[in-house]
XYZ file of C-alpha atoms in Angstrom:
319
model
C 273.275 110.203 117.548
C 271.424 108.827 114.502
C 268.649 106.494 115.574
C 267.385 103.653 113.423
C 263.700 103.343 112.692
C 262.274 100.568 114.863
C 260.044 99.344 112.045
C 263.088 99.016 109.790
C 264.963 97.193 112.563
C 262.259 94.502 112.697
C 261.665 94.599 108.940
C 257.938 95.394 109.201
C 255.714 98.162 107.869
C 254.259 100.910 110.040
C 250.862 99.298 109.674
C 252.099 95.919 110.869
C 249.816 94.022 113.241
C 250.864 92.908 116.718
C 251.157 89.358 115.389
C 253.409 90.514 112.529
C 255.661 92.387 114.952
C 255.882 89.432 117.309
C 256.622 87.024 114.455
C 259.350 89.273 113.039
C 260.927 89.686 116.465
C 260.976 85.949 117.147
C 262.663 85.184 113.817
C 265.322 87.854 114.299
C 265.889 86.976 117.962
C 266.419 83.344 117.003
C 268.954 84.361 114.351
C 270.948 86.815 116.477
C 270.576 85.200 119.903
C 273.894 85.322 121.834
C 273.726 81.574 122.467
C 274.084 80.996 118.718
C 276.602 83.779 118.103
C 279.067 83.516 120.946
C 281.872 86.034 120.618
C 280.137 87.946 117.805
C 279.787 91.543 119.012
C 277.843 92.613 115.938
C 275.257 89.904 116.541
C 275.043 90.927 120.213
C 274.459 94.563 119.207
C 271.828 93.467 116.694
C 270.084 91.329 119.317
C 270.011 94.313 121.664
C 268.698 96.552 118.885
C 265.801 94.267 117.938
C 264.992 93.837 121.626
C 264.728 97.606 122.014
C 262.544 97.885 118.921
C 260.216 95.113 120.074
C 259.935 96.530 123.579
C 258.513 99.732 122.113
C 256.428 98.452 119.192
C 254.895 95.597 121.199
C 253.579 98.039 123.813
C 250.455 99.869 122.489
C 251.082 103.016 124.563
C 254.778 103.274 123.698
C 254.086 102.537 120.057
C 251.460 105.281 119.935
C 253.901 107.837 121.322
C 256.698 106.591 119.065
C 254.513 106.828 115.947
C 253.530 110.413 116.736
C 256.647 111.905 118.236
C 259.508 109.782 116.951
C 262.392 108.098 118.716
C 262.844 110.653 121.492
C 259.213 110.410 122.567
C 259.097 114.053 123.646
C 255.405 114.573 124.421
C 253.832 118.079 124.421
C 252.384 119.196 127.787
C 248.825 118.057 128.353
C 248.914 115.310 125.728
C 247.056 112.169 126.830
C 249.422 109.203 126.463
C 247.272 106.765 128.383
C 249.684 106.738 131.298
C 252.997 106.427 129.454
C 255.183 109.410 130.230
C 257.315 109.388 127.090
C 261.028 110.037 127.220
C 263.969 108.858 125.112
C 263.328 105.403 123.718
C 267.018 104.832 123.047
C 269.666 103.462 125.316
C 268.108 100.060 125.936
C 270.743 97.580 126.924
C 269.560 95.690 129.994
C 273.129 95.417 131.272
C 272.035 96.317 134.770
C 269.926 93.158 134.807
C 272.146 90.784 132.801
C 274.059 89.379 135.770
C 270.822 88.951 137.706
C 269.142 86.944 134.947
C 272.229 84.862 134.279
C 272.405 83.976 137.970
C 268.678 83.251 137.965
C 268.881 80.701 135.143
C 272.477 79.548 135.436
C 275.350 80.509 133.183
C 276.085 78.378 130.170
C 279.700 77.959 131.303
C 278.767 76.536 134.703
C 278.314 72.855 135.363
C 274.777 71.652 135.948
C 273.202 74.077 133.524
C 272.423 71.205 131.198
C 273.393 70.791 127.567
C 273.074 73.867 125.364
C 273.249 76.013 128.510
C 269.909 74.979 130.031
C 267.228 77.655 129.670
C 268.208 80.422 127.270
C 268.135 83.904 128.793
C 265.701 85.358 126.270
C 263.434 87.156 128.709
C 260.420 89.306 128.135
C 258.613 92.456 129.104
C 258.599 93.505 132.733
C 255.184 95.091 133.309
C 255.056 97.865 135.836
C 258.769 98.625 135.770
C 258.530 101.793 133.694
C 261.516 100.629 131.634
C 261.893 99.315 128.118
C 261.657 95.713 129.288
C 263.160 92.479 128.048
C 261.067 91.112 125.146
C 259.768 87.589 125.364
C 260.159 86.002 128.817
C 260.832 86.330 132.563
C 258.499 88.790 134.198
C 259.506 90.263 137.531
C 258.044 93.060 139.616
C 261.017 95.433 139.616
C 259.746 97.511 142.531
C 259.517 94.432 144.735
C 262.894 93.232 143.470
C 264.726 96.454 144.271
C 262.872 96.791 147.547
C 263.973 93.313 148.513
C 267.589 94.102 147.726
C 267.620 97.425 149.485
C 267.114 96.639 153.137
C 268.648 94.355 155.731
C 266.611 91.249 156.431
C 264.497 91.733 153.339
C 264.361 89.133 150.616
C 263.597 89.292 146.919
C 259.942 88.733 146.082
C 259.068 87.443 142.620
C 255.427 87.891 141.833
C 255.156 86.490 138.301
C 256.051 83.325 136.478
C 259.444 82.843 134.860
C 259.639 81.923 131.187
C 262.444 80.588 129.033
C 263.264 78.436 126.037
C 264.806 74.968 125.982
C 266.493 73.773 122.811
C 266.489 70.077 121.923
C 267.630 68.222 118.835
C 265.149 66.586 116.476
C 266.298 63.180 117.702
C 265.767 64.177 121.349
C 262.284 65.476 120.537
C 261.506 62.201 118.753
C 262.750 59.842 121.464
C 262.137 62.064 124.502
C 264.908 63.586 126.572
C 265.854 64.027 130.225
C 267.108 67.569 130.882
C 268.495 69.495 133.840
C 268.131 73.272 134.136
C 269.270 75.771 136.765
C 266.681 78.224 138.090
C 267.619 80.683 140.819
C 270.484 78.431 141.914
C 268.247 75.363 142.057
C 268.772 72.372 139.751
C 265.539 71.131 138.225
C 265.108 67.877 136.329
C 262.454 67.505 133.671
C 261.408 65.115 130.952
C 260.770 66.252 127.387
C 258.128 63.738 126.194
C 258.717 61.643 123.086
C 257.134 63.224 120.023
C 257.356 66.789 121.376
C 256.823 69.464 118.711
C 258.529 72.806 118.274
C 256.674 75.445 120.307
C 255.311 72.974 122.867
C 255.071 74.365 126.407
C 256.177 72.625 129.580
C 255.185 73.873 133.020
C 257.136 73.185 136.212
C 254.505 74.171 138.739
C 255.769 75.900 141.882
C 259.425 75.473 140.928
C 260.156 79.135 140.209
C 261.346 81.841 142.621
C 258.860 82.450 145.404
C 256.751 79.455 144.398
C 256.004 80.709 140.893
C 255.912 78.469 137.846
C 258.703 77.861 135.365
C 257.256 77.944 131.849
C 259.426 76.473 129.099
C 258.902 76.740 125.358
C 260.530 73.856 123.498
C 262.558 74.803 120.432
C 263.395 71.853 118.191
C 266.597 72.451 116.249
C 266.751 71.767 112.533
C 268.328 68.482 111.472
C 270.585 68.073 108.461
C 269.278 64.571 107.672
C 265.535 64.767 108.348
C 262.767 67.277 107.724
C 259.517 67.158 109.713
C 256.190 68.168 108.204
C 253.065 67.251 110.114
C 253.441 63.617 111.175
C 255.728 62.754 108.275
C 259.497 62.849 107.953
C 261.528 63.271 104.778
C 265.112 62.162 104.221
C 267.408 61.953 101.200
C 269.296 58.830 100.137
C 272.020 58.606 97.493
C 271.356 56.103 94.717
C 274.121 55.161 92.238
C 273.045 55.730 88.644
C 273.340 52.014 87.678
C 271.076 51.041 90.589
C 268.521 53.653 89.550
C 268.615 52.351 85.983
C 268.549 48.619 86.713
C 266.943 48.512 90.155
C 268.422 47.313 93.428
C 268.582 47.928 97.147
C 269.963 50.902 99.084
C 270.267 51.358 102.843
C 268.059 53.896 104.599
C 268.507 55.139 108.176
C 265.378 56.117 110.108
C 265.153 58.706 112.875
C 264.379 55.853 115.244
C 267.972 54.727 114.685
C 267.286 51.624 112.628
C 268.777 50.914 109.198
C 267.006 48.896 106.544
C 267.037 48.174 102.828
C 264.860 50.104 100.390
C 264.110 48.429 97.075
C 264.626 50.849 94.182
C 262.545 50.060 91.076
C 264.363 49.954 87.735
C 264.200 53.221 85.817
C 263.885 55.445 88.905
C 264.787 59.105 88.403
C 266.360 61.635 90.718
C 263.921 63.419 93.017
C 261.508 60.499 93.156
C 259.890 59.986 96.558
C 259.292 56.583 98.085
C 257.325 55.962 101.275
C 258.155 53.839 104.290
C 254.928 53.491 106.236
C 254.972 53.933 110.000
C 258.541 55.256 110.153
C 257.618 58.907 110.714
C 256.853 61.068 113.759
C 254.992 59.682 116.817
C 251.283 60.544 116.708
C 249.298 61.687 119.728
C 246.749 58.937 119.324
C 249.364 56.244 118.855
C 251.304 54.988 115.891
C 253.603 56.984 113.640
C 253.468 58.987 110.460
C 255.411 57.946 107.376
C 259.005 58.429 106.253
C 259.433 59.716 102.717
C 262.742 58.925 101.014
C 263.820 61.271 98.227
C 266.208 59.661 95.721
C 269.404 61.515 94.836
C 271.134 59.978 91.825
C 274.930 59.916 92.008
C 277.798 59.146 89.657
C 281.333 58.274 90.766
C 283.865 61.115 90.783
C 286.644 58.741 89.754
C 286.341 55.685 87.529
C 288.446 52.568 87.113
C 289.539 51.612 83.614
C 286.818 48.982 83.454
C 284.147 51.456 84.600
C 285.284 53.985 82.010
C 285.005 51.325 79.321
C 281.471 50.404 80.379
C 280.319 54.016 80.620
C 281.784 54.702 77.164
C 279.885 51.744 75.759
C 276.684 53.023 77.350
C 277.302 56.521 75.976
C 277.918 55.133 72.494
C 274.659 53.210 72.631
C 272.739 56.400 73.374
C 274.465 58.573 70.762
């Protein structure tokens, strides 16, 4: 079997830092995550592949062995690996745990999992398991888990916090949003505060299995109408060419849901930015940033006879 180079899989150099590797993994995982590519087997295989690569390159001991001895990790006798025993790096799929994690966080197809499937099952390394791990999230002591499942009267014991991601729209992040997630068969309600930023962390203390915490990273989805930068928002509004030339009003919708008139000065050109103060993102200390409106000049695709006549007159004046 021909193995792919893990550095090539993540698109990083062999001298990449831990931060570079983590950043590359997060970008690729976001692109190929099964939640965004339902029914796409190639995307699922790619997601599995980058997970395998990250599990090795993010672990200093495994990366050291991989760099020296390649994909198979066959270590000569007596070589000090710092505790890692080597072995074939390939074959990572996590299928033996997939049903467990889906049950833990609720399947997207079940009711009560919340919109967008509740917490995405993008779980991370499982320290102490001796396996490749699941990059980026729920951490469980595998020995305790298997021990709990193996004997009558024994119960599963989770000794670490559970992590996941919760996706919200830009509008939900702006206004705040009430969400319901499913953790280990238990429905949990939570409030995403108004003005939440991408990457913000929410903690549900004591709500995880065995009294652990549920740690959620908020992922704010991109919006086709608004772009957020700092405390300011930017939107684009279409302006008919005659209005741009002579001046006039156009309607502008804000993320808050209100619609108002914006006065366009005569002689405005396409790409010009105009500012609406206080119509941007909520600030921590109170108030809002600004909303910038970028003008997009438009011309009609079809013209009436009268419009053609007027445009011809205008063209003749400029010739």
